[in-house]
């Protein structure tokens, strides 16, 4: 597949997603991605956020994890150390910039103020996704778009009949 770019030229199939998640390497997970036009939209959004926020992590902490915003010395918003959510609370949301996947596959994110174990992630998914099959992964450090905020990717679809 070559060097990962995060840009794809086709809708990813469930089999491709399964293989990448099973492999778990930087290269395999790096080959999951978005169409170029969606990457461009993300970069534009990121630029707009960074005009008002200290970092993408501050934006996510404020809007996804309920941290109280404050104004930094530079006049930009940043997340204070306090949050309305407790440390163990799990926040499940659709991915604002999902991977290019075939119809019927959903790309969600699990956010938490602390790192969750695979067992904890499995439990959350089993409770939330009854009757669906799913894949869970956390990007390796080199692939994380927001490394300062822990989150996991969940790809799911209706269970397929054999």
JSON list of C-alpha atoms in Angstrom, two decimals:
[
{"chain": "A", "resi": 1, "resn": "UNK", "atom": "CA", "xyz": [0.00, 0.00, 0.00]},
{"chain": "A", "resi": 2, "resn": "UNK", "atom": "CA", "xyz": [2.97, 2.36, 0.32]},
{"chain": "A", "resi": 3, "resn": "UNK", "atom": "CA", "xyz": [3.59, 5.10, 2.86]},
{"chain": "A", "resi": 4, "resn": "UNK", "atom": "CA", "xyz": [0.47, 6.11, 4.84]},
{"chain": "A", "resi": 5, "resn": "UNK", "atom": "CA", "xyz": [-0.94, 9.49, 3.88]},
{"chain": "A", "resi": 6, "resn": "UNK", "atom": "CA", "xyz": [-4.40, 9.53, 5.45]},
{"chain": "A", "resi": 7, "resn": "UNK", "atom": "CA", "xyz": [-5.79, 10.14, 1.96]},
{"chain": "A", "resi": 8, "resn": "UNK", "atom": "CA", "xyz": [-7.71, 7.43, 0.13]},
{"chain": "A", "resi": 9, "resn": "UNK", "atom": "CA", "xyz": [-9.03, 7.13, -3.40]},
{"chain": "A", "resi": 10, "resn": "UNK", "atom": "CA", "xyz": [-11.95, 4.77, -2.67]},
{"chain": "A", "resi": 11, "resn": "UNK", "atom": "CA", "xyz": [-14.49, 3.98, 0.02]},
{"chain": "A", "resi": 12, "resn": "UNK", "atom": "CA", "xyz": [-12.89, 1.61, 2.51]},
{"chain": "A", "resi": 13, "resn": "UNK", "atom": "CA", "xyz": [-14.56, -1.78, 2.85]},
{"chain": "A", "resi": 14, "resn": "UNK", "atom": "CA", "xyz": [-15.26, -3.55, 6.12]},
{"chain": "A", "resi": 15, "resn": "UNK", "atom": "CA", "xyz": [-12.60, -6.12, 5.22]},
{"chain": "A", "resi": 16, "resn": "UNK", "atom": "CA", "xyz": [-9.99, -3.38, 4.70]},
{"chain": "A", "resi": 17, "resn": "UNK", "atom": "CA", "xyz": [-10.93, -1.84, 8.04]},
{"chain": "A", "resi": 18, "resn": "UNK", "atom": "CA", "xyz": [-10.76, -5.23, 9.79]},
{"chain": "A", "resi": 19, "resn": "UNK", "atom": "CA", "xyz": [-7.34, -5.96, 8.32]},
{"chain": "A", "resi": 20, "resn": "UNK", "atom": "CA", "xyz": [-5.92, -2.56, 9.30]},
{"chain": "A", "resi": 21, "resn": "UNK", "atom": "CA", "xyz": [-7.26, -2.75, 12.86]},
{"chain": "A", "resi": 22, "resn": "UNK", "atom": "CA", "xyz": [-6.10, -6.35, 13.28]},
{"chain": "A", "resi": 23, "resn": "UNK", "atom": "CA", "xyz": [-2.62, -5.40, 12.03]},
{"chain": "A", "resi": 24, "resn": "UNK", "atom": "CA", "xyz": [-2.53, -2.31, 14.26]},
{"chain": "A", "resi": 25, "resn": "UNK", "atom": "CA", "xyz": [0.72, -0.96, 12.83]},
{"chain": "A", "resi": 26, "resn": "UNK", "atom": "CA", "xyz": [1.36, 2.69, 11.99]},
{"chain": "A", "resi": 27, "resn": "UNK", "atom": "CA", "xyz": [1.44, 1.75, 8.32]},
{"chain": "A", "resi": 28, "resn": "UNK", "atom": "CA", "xyz": [-1.82, -0.23, 8.36]},
{"chain": "A", "resi": 29, "resn": "UNK", "atom": "CA", "xyz": [-3.78, 2.31, 10.42]},
{"chain": "A", "resi": 30, "resn": "UNK", "atom": "CA", "xyz": [-2.18, 5.16, 8.46]},
{"chain": "A", "resi": 31, "resn": "UNK", "atom": "CA", "xyz": [-3.77, 3.77, 5.31]},
{"chain": "A", "resi": 32, "resn": "UNK", "atom": "CA", "xyz": [-7.21, 4.47, 6.76]},
{"chain": "A", "resi": 33, "resn": "UNK", "atom": "CA", "xyz": [-8.24, 7.90, 5.72]},
{"chain": "A", "resi": 34, "resn": "UNK", "atom": "CA", "xyz": [-10.41, 10.40, 3.96]},
{"chain": "A", "resi": 35, "resn": "UNK", "atom": "CA", "xyz": [-10.83, 11.68, 0.44]},
{"chain": "A", "resi": 36, "resn": "UNK", "atom": "CA", "xyz": [-8.59, 14.64, -0.40]},
{"chain": "A", "resi": 37, "resn": "UNK", "atom": "CA", "xyz": [-11.52, 17.07, -0.47]},
{"chain": "A", "resi": 38, "resn": "UNK", "atom": "CA", "xyz": [-12.50, 16.04, 3.08]},
{"chain": "A", "resi": 39, "resn": "UNK", "atom": "CA", "xyz": [-8.90, 16.47, 4.24]},
{"chain": "A", "resi": 40, "resn": "UNK", "atom": "CA", "xyz": [-8.99, 19.98, 2.77]},
{"chain": "A", "resi": 41, "resn": "UNK", "atom": "CA", "xyz": [-12.20, 20.75, 4.69]},
{"chain": "A", "resi": 42, "resn": "UNK", "atom": "CA", "xyz": [-10.55, 19.48, 7.89]},
{"chain": "A", "resi": 43, "resn": "UNK", "atom": "CA", "xyz": [-7.47, 21.68, 7.35]},
{"chain": "A", "resi": 44, "resn": "UNK", "atom": "CA", "xyz": [-9.71, 24.71, 6.77]},
{"chain": "A", "resi": 45, "resn": "UNK", "atom": "CA", "xyz": [-11.69, 23.93, 9.94]},
{"chain": "A", "resi": 46, "resn": "UNK", "atom": "CA", "xyz": [-8.44, 23.45, 11.88]},
{"chain": "A", "resi": 47, "resn": "UNK", "atom": "CA", "xyz": [-7.17, 26.86, 10.72]},
{"chain": "A", "resi": 48, "resn": "UNK", "atom": "CA", "xyz": [-10.41, 28.51, 11.86]},
{"chain": "A", "resi": 49, "resn": "UNK", "atom": "CA", "xyz": [-10.21, 26.80, 15.26]},
{"chain": "A", "resi": 50, "resn": "UNK", "atom": "CA", "xyz": [-6.56, 27.79, 15.76]},
{"chain": "A", "resi": 51, "resn": "UNK", "atom": "CA", "xyz": [-7.43, 31.43, 15.08]},
{"chain": "A", "resi": 52, "resn": "UNK", "atom": "CA", "xyz": [-9.51, 31.42, 18.30]},
{"chain": "A", "resi": 53, "resn": "UNK", "atom": "CA", "xyz": [-8.08, 28.58, 20.42]},
{"chain": "A", "resi": 54, "resn": "UNK", "atom": "CA", "xyz": [-4.59, 27.87, 21.76]},
{"chain": "A", "resi": 55, "resn": "UNK", "atom": "CA", "xyz": [-4.71, 24.37, 20.25]},
{"chain": "A", "resi": 56, "resn": "UNK", "atom": "CA", "xyz": [-6.99, 21.73, 18.79]},
{"chain": "A", "resi": 57, "resn": "UNK", "atom": "CA", "xyz": [-6.73, 19.97, 22.16]},
{"chain": "A", "resi": 58, "resn": "UNK", "atom": "CA", "xyz": [-8.16, 23.05, 23.89]},
{"chain": "A", "resi": 59, "resn": "UNK", "atom": "CA", "xyz": [-11.04, 23.16, 21.40]},
{"chain": "A", "resi": 60, "resn": "UNK", "atom": "CA", "xyz": [-11.81, 19.46, 21.95]},
{"chain": "A", "resi": 61, "resn": "UNK", "atom": "CA", "xyz": [-11.52, 19.71, 25.73]},
{"chain": "A", "resi": 62, "resn": "UNK", "atom": "CA", "xyz": [-13.98, 22.61, 25.79]},
{"chain": "A", "resi": 63, "resn": "UNK", "atom": "CA", "xyz": [-16.50, 21.29, 23.24]},
{"chain": "A", "resi": 64, "resn": "UNK", "atom": "CA", "xyz": [-16.27, 17.53, 23.71]},
{"chain": "A", "resi": 65, "resn": "UNK", "atom": "CA", "xyz": [-15.19, 17.10, 27.33]},
{"chain": "A", "resi": 66, "resn": "UNK", "atom": "CA", "xyz": [-16.87, 20.07, 29.00]},
{"chain": "A", "resi": 67, "resn": "UNK", "atom": "CA", "xyz": [-13.79, 21.87, 30.26]},
{"chain": "A", "resi": 68, "resn": "UNK", "atom": "CA", "xyz": [-14.37, 25.44, 31.36]},
{"chain": "A", "resi": 69, "resn": "UNK", "atom": "CA", "xyz": [-12.87, 27.90, 28.84]},
{"chain": "A", "resi": 70, "resn": "UNK", "atom": "CA", "xyz": [-10.54, 30.68, 29.87]},
{"chain": "A", "resi": 71, "resn": "UNK", "atom": "CA", "xyz": [-8.61, 33.31, 27.94]},
{"chain": "A", "resi": 72, "resn": "UNK", "atom": "CA", "xyz": [-4.85, 32.84, 27.61]},
{"chain": "A", "resi": 73, "resn": "UNK", "atom": "CA", "xyz": [-2.20, 35.57, 27.64]},
{"chain": "A", "resi": 74, "resn": "UNK", "atom": "CA", "xyz": [-2.35, 35.57, 23.84]},
{"chain": "A", "resi": 75, "resn": "UNK", "atom": "CA", "xyz": [-6.08, 36.33, 23.92]},
{"chain": "A", "resi": 76, "resn": "UNK", "atom": "CA", "xyz": [-7.09, 32.88, 22.66]},
{"chain": "A", "resi": 77, "resn": "UNK", "atom": "CA", "xyz": [-9.38, 30.41, 24.39]},
{"chain": "A", "resi": 78, "resn": "UNK", "atom": "CA", "xyz": [-7.89, 27.50, 26.26]},
{"chain": "A", "resi": 79, "resn": "UNK", "atom": "CA", "xyz": [-9.28, 24.81, 28.51]},
{"chain": "A", "resi": 80, "resn": "UNK", "atom": "CA", "xyz": [-9.01, 25.40, 32.24]},
{"chain": "A", "resi": 81, "resn": "UNK", "atom": "CA", "xyz": [-8.20, 22.50, 34.52]},
{"chain": "A", "resi": 82, "resn": "UNK", "atom": "CA", "xyz": [-11.84, 22.03, 35.52]},
{"chain": "A", "resi": 83, "resn": "UNK", "atom": "CA", "xyz": [-14.44, 20.01, 33.65]},
{"chain": "A", "resi": 84, "resn": "UNK", "atom": "CA", "xyz": [-18.15, 19.36, 34.23]},
{"chain": "A", "resi": 85, "resn": "UNK", "atom": "CA", "xyz": [-17.48, 15.70, 33.41]},
{"chain": "A", "resi": 86, "resn": "UNK", "atom": "CA", "xyz": [-15.86, 13.33, 35.87]},
{"chain": "A", "resi": 87, "resn": "UNK", "atom": "CA", "xyz": [-12.60, 11.64, 34.95]},
{"chain": "A", "resi": 88, "resn": "UNK", "atom": "CA", "xyz": [-14.23, 8.25, 34.29]},
{"chain": "A", "resi": 89, "resn": "UNK", "atom": "CA", "xyz": [-17.08, 9.56, 32.14]},
{"chain": "A", "resi": 90, "resn": "UNK", "atom": "CA", "xyz": [-17.13, 8.24, 28.60]},
{"chain": "A", "resi": 91, "resn": "UNK", "atom": "CA", "xyz": [-18.37, 10.52, 25.84]},
{"chain": "A", "resi": 92, "resn": "UNK", "atom": "CA", "xyz": [-19.50, 8.86, 22.61]},
{"chain": "A", "resi": 93, "resn": "UNK", "atom": "CA", "xyz": [-19.83, 11.07, 19.54]},
{"chain": "A", "resi": 94, "resn": "UNK", "atom": "CA", "xyz": [-19.92, 10.81, 15.81]},
{"chain": "A", "resi": 95, "resn": "UNK", "atom": "CA", "xyz": [-16.61, 11.69, 14.17]},
{"chain": "A", "resi": 96, "resn": "UNK", "atom": "CA", "xyz": [-16.88, 15.19, 12.69]},
{"chain": "A", "resi": 97, "resn": "UNK", "atom": "CA", "xyz": [-14.40, 14.08, 10.00]},
{"chain": "A", "resi": 98, "resn": "UNK", "atom": "CA", "xyz": [-15.08, 10.36, 9.45]},
{"chain": "A", "resi": 99, "resn": "UNK", "atom": "CA", "xyz": [-12.99, 8.06, 7.32]},
{"chain": "A", "resi": 100, "resn": "UNK", "atom": "CA", "xyz": [-14.16, 7.37, 3.77]},
{"chain": "A", "resi": 101, "resn": "UNK", "atom": "CA", "xyz": [-16.06, 4.14, 4.39]},
{"chain": "A", "resi": 102, "resn": "UNK", "atom": "CA", "xyz": [-18.67, 2.20, 2.48]},
{"chain": "A", "resi": 103, "resn": "UNK", "atom": "CA", "xyz": [-22.35, 3.03, 3.13]},
{"chain": "A", "resi": 104, "resn": "UNK", "atom": "CA", "xyz": [-23.66, 1.38, 6.28]},
{"chain": "A", "resi": 105, "resn": "UNK", "atom": "CA", "xyz": [-20.39, 1.76, 8.18]},
{"chain": "A", "resi": 106, "resn": "UNK", "atom": "CA", "xyz": [-20.37, 4.41, 10.91]},
{"chain": "A", "resi": 107, "resn": "UNK", "atom": "CA", "xyz": [-17.21, 6.07, 12.30]},
{"chain": "A", "resi": 108, "resn": "UNK", "atom": "CA", "xyz": [-17.64, 7.27, 15.89]},
{"chain": "A", "resi": 109, "resn": "UNK", "atom": "CA", "xyz": [-15.23, 8.38, 18.60]},
{"chain": "A", "resi": 110, "resn": "UNK", "atom": "CA", "xyz": [-15.04, 7.61, 22.30]},
{"chain": "A", "resi": 111, "resn": "UNK", "atom": "CA", "xyz": [-13.57, 10.47, 24.33]},
{"chain": "A", "resi": 112, "resn": "UNK", "atom": "CA", "xyz": [-12.49, 10.22, 27.94]},
{"chain": "A", "resi": 113, "resn": "UNK", "atom": "CA", "xyz": [-10.39, 12.34, 30.28]},
{"chain": "A", "resi": 114, "resn": "UNK", "atom": "CA", "xyz": [-8.32, 9.25, 31.07]},
{"chain": "A", "resi": 115, "resn": "UNK", "atom": "CA", "xyz": [-7.04, 6.32, 29.03]},
{"chain": "A", "resi": 116, "resn": "UNK", "atom": "CA", "xyz": [-9.44, 3.38, 28.83]},
{"chain": "A", "resi": 117, "resn": "UNK", "atom": "CA", "xyz": [-8.32, -0.23, 28.59]},
{"chain": "A", "resi": 118, "resn": "UNK", "atom": "CA", "xyz": [-9.37, -2.46, 25.71]},
{"chain": "A", "resi": 119, "resn": "UNK", "atom": "CA", "xyz": [-11.66, -4.31, 28.13]},
{"chain": "A", "resi": 120, "resn": "UNK", "atom": "CA", "xyz": [-13.35, -1.04, 29.13]},
{"chain": "A", "resi": 121, "resn": "UNK", "atom": "CA", "xyz": [-13.76, -0.07, 25.48]},
{"chain": "A", "resi": 122, "resn": "UNK", "atom": "CA", "xyz": [-15.24, -3.48, 24.65]},
{"chain": "A", "resi": 123, "resn": "UNK", "atom": "CA", "xyz": [-17.73, -3.09, 27.50]},
{"chain": "A", "resi": 124, "resn": "UNK", "atom": "CA", "xyz": [-18.80, 0.39, 26.32]},
{"chain": "A", "resi": 125, "resn": "UNK", "atom": "CA", "xyz": [-19.24, -0.87, 22.75]},
{"chain": "A", "resi": 126, "resn": "UNK", "atom": "CA", "xyz": [-21.17, -3.98, 23.79]},
{"chain": "A", "resi": 127, "resn": "UNK", "atom": "CA", "xyz": [-23.60, -1.84, 25.79]},
{"chain": "A", "resi": 128, "resn": "UNK", "atom": "CA", "xyz": [-24.01, 0.78, 23.07]},
{"chain": "A", "resi": 129, "resn": "UNK", "atom": "CA", "xyz": [-23.88, -1.35, 19.92]},
{"chain": "A", "resi": 130, "resn": "UNK", "atom": "CA", "xyz": [-26.08, -4.33, 20.67]},
{"chain": "A", "resi": 131, "resn": "UNK", "atom": "CA", "xyz": [-26.76, -6.16, 17.41]},
{"chain": "A", "resi": 132, "resn": "UNK", "atom": "CA", "xyz": [-23.90, -4.46, 15.56]},
{"chain": "A", "resi": 133, "resn": "UNK", "atom": "CA", "xyz": [-20.39, -5.58, 14.79]},
{"chain": "A", "resi": 134, "resn": "UNK", "atom": "CA", "xyz": [-17.62, -3.16, 15.57]},
{"chain": "A", "resi": 135, "resn": "UNK", "atom": "CA", "xyz": [-13.91, -2.47, 15.42]},
{"chain": "A", "resi": 136, "resn": "UNK", "atom": "CA", "xyz": [-12.09, -0.42, 18.05]},
{"chain": "A", "resi": 137, "resn": "UNK", "atom": "CA", "xyz": [-8.65, 1.13, 17.89]},
{"chain": "A", "resi": 138, "resn": "UNK", "atom": "CA", "xyz": [-6.53, 3.93, 19.28]},
{"chain": "A", "resi": 139, "resn": "UNK", "atom": "CA", "xyz": [-4.16, 5.48, 16.78]},
{"chain": "A", "resi": 140, "resn": "UNK", "atom": "CA", "xyz": [-0.44, 5.08, 17.47]},
{"chain": "A", "resi": 141, "resn": "UNK", "atom": "CA", "xyz": [1.28, 8.27, 18.68]},
{"chain": "A", "resi": 142, "resn": "UNK", "atom": "CA", "xyz": [2.55, 9.23, 15.22]},
{"chain": "A", "resi": 143, "resn": "UNK", "atom": "CA", "xyz": [-0.96, 9.15, 13.73]},
{"chain": "A", "resi": 144, "resn": "UNK", "atom": "CA", "xyz": [-2.90, 11.01, 16.42]},
{"chain": "A", "resi": 145, "resn": "UNK", "atom": "CA", "xyz": [-4.39, 14.26, 15.17]},
{"chain": "A", "resi": 146, "resn": "UNK", "atom": "CA", "xyz": [-5.09, 15.37, 18.75]},
{"chain": "A", "resi": 147, "resn": "UNK", "atom": "CA", "xyz": [-2.48, 13.56, 20.86]},
{"chain": "A", "resi": 148, "resn": "UNK", "atom": "CA", "xyz": [-3.19, 15.55, 24.05]},
{"chain": "A", "resi": 149, "resn": "UNK", "atom": "CA", "xyz": [-6.75, 14.24, 24.40]},
{"chain": "A", "resi": 150, "resn": "UNK", "atom": "CA", "xyz": [-7.33, 10.51, 24.76]},
{"chain": "A", "resi": 151, "resn": "UNK", "atom": "CA", "xyz": [-9.82, 9.05, 22.29]},
{"chain": "A", "resi": 152, "resn": "UNK", "atom": "CA", "xyz": [-10.58, 5.79, 20.51]},
{"chain": "A", "resi": 153, "resn": "UNK", "atom": "CA", "xyz": [-12.08, 5.16, 17.08]},
{"chain": "A", "resi": 154, "resn": "UNK", "atom": "CA", "xyz": [-15.12, 2.89, 16.72]},
{"chain": "A", "resi": 155, "resn": "UNK", "atom": "CA", "xyz": [-16.20, 1.65, 13.31]},
{"chain": "A", "resi": 156, "resn": "UNK", "atom": "CA", "xyz": [-19.48, -0.24, 13.32]},
{"chain": "A", "resi": 157, "resn": "UNK", "atom": "CA", "xyz": [-22.20, -1.67, 11.11]},
{"chain": "A", "resi": 158, "resn": "UNK", "atom": "CA", "xyz": [-25.20, -3.96, 11.25]},
{"chain": "A", "resi": 159, "resn": "UNK", "atom": "CA", "xyz": [-24.18, -7.58, 11.78]},
{"chain": "A", "resi": 160, "resn": "UNK", "atom": "CA", "xyz": [-23.89, -9.33, 8.45]},
{"chain": "A", "resi": 161, "resn": "UNK", "atom": "CA", "xyz": [-25.66, -12.64, 7.91]},
{"chain": "A", "resi": 162, "resn": "UNK", "atom": "CA", "xyz": [-23.38, -15.41, 6.77]}
]
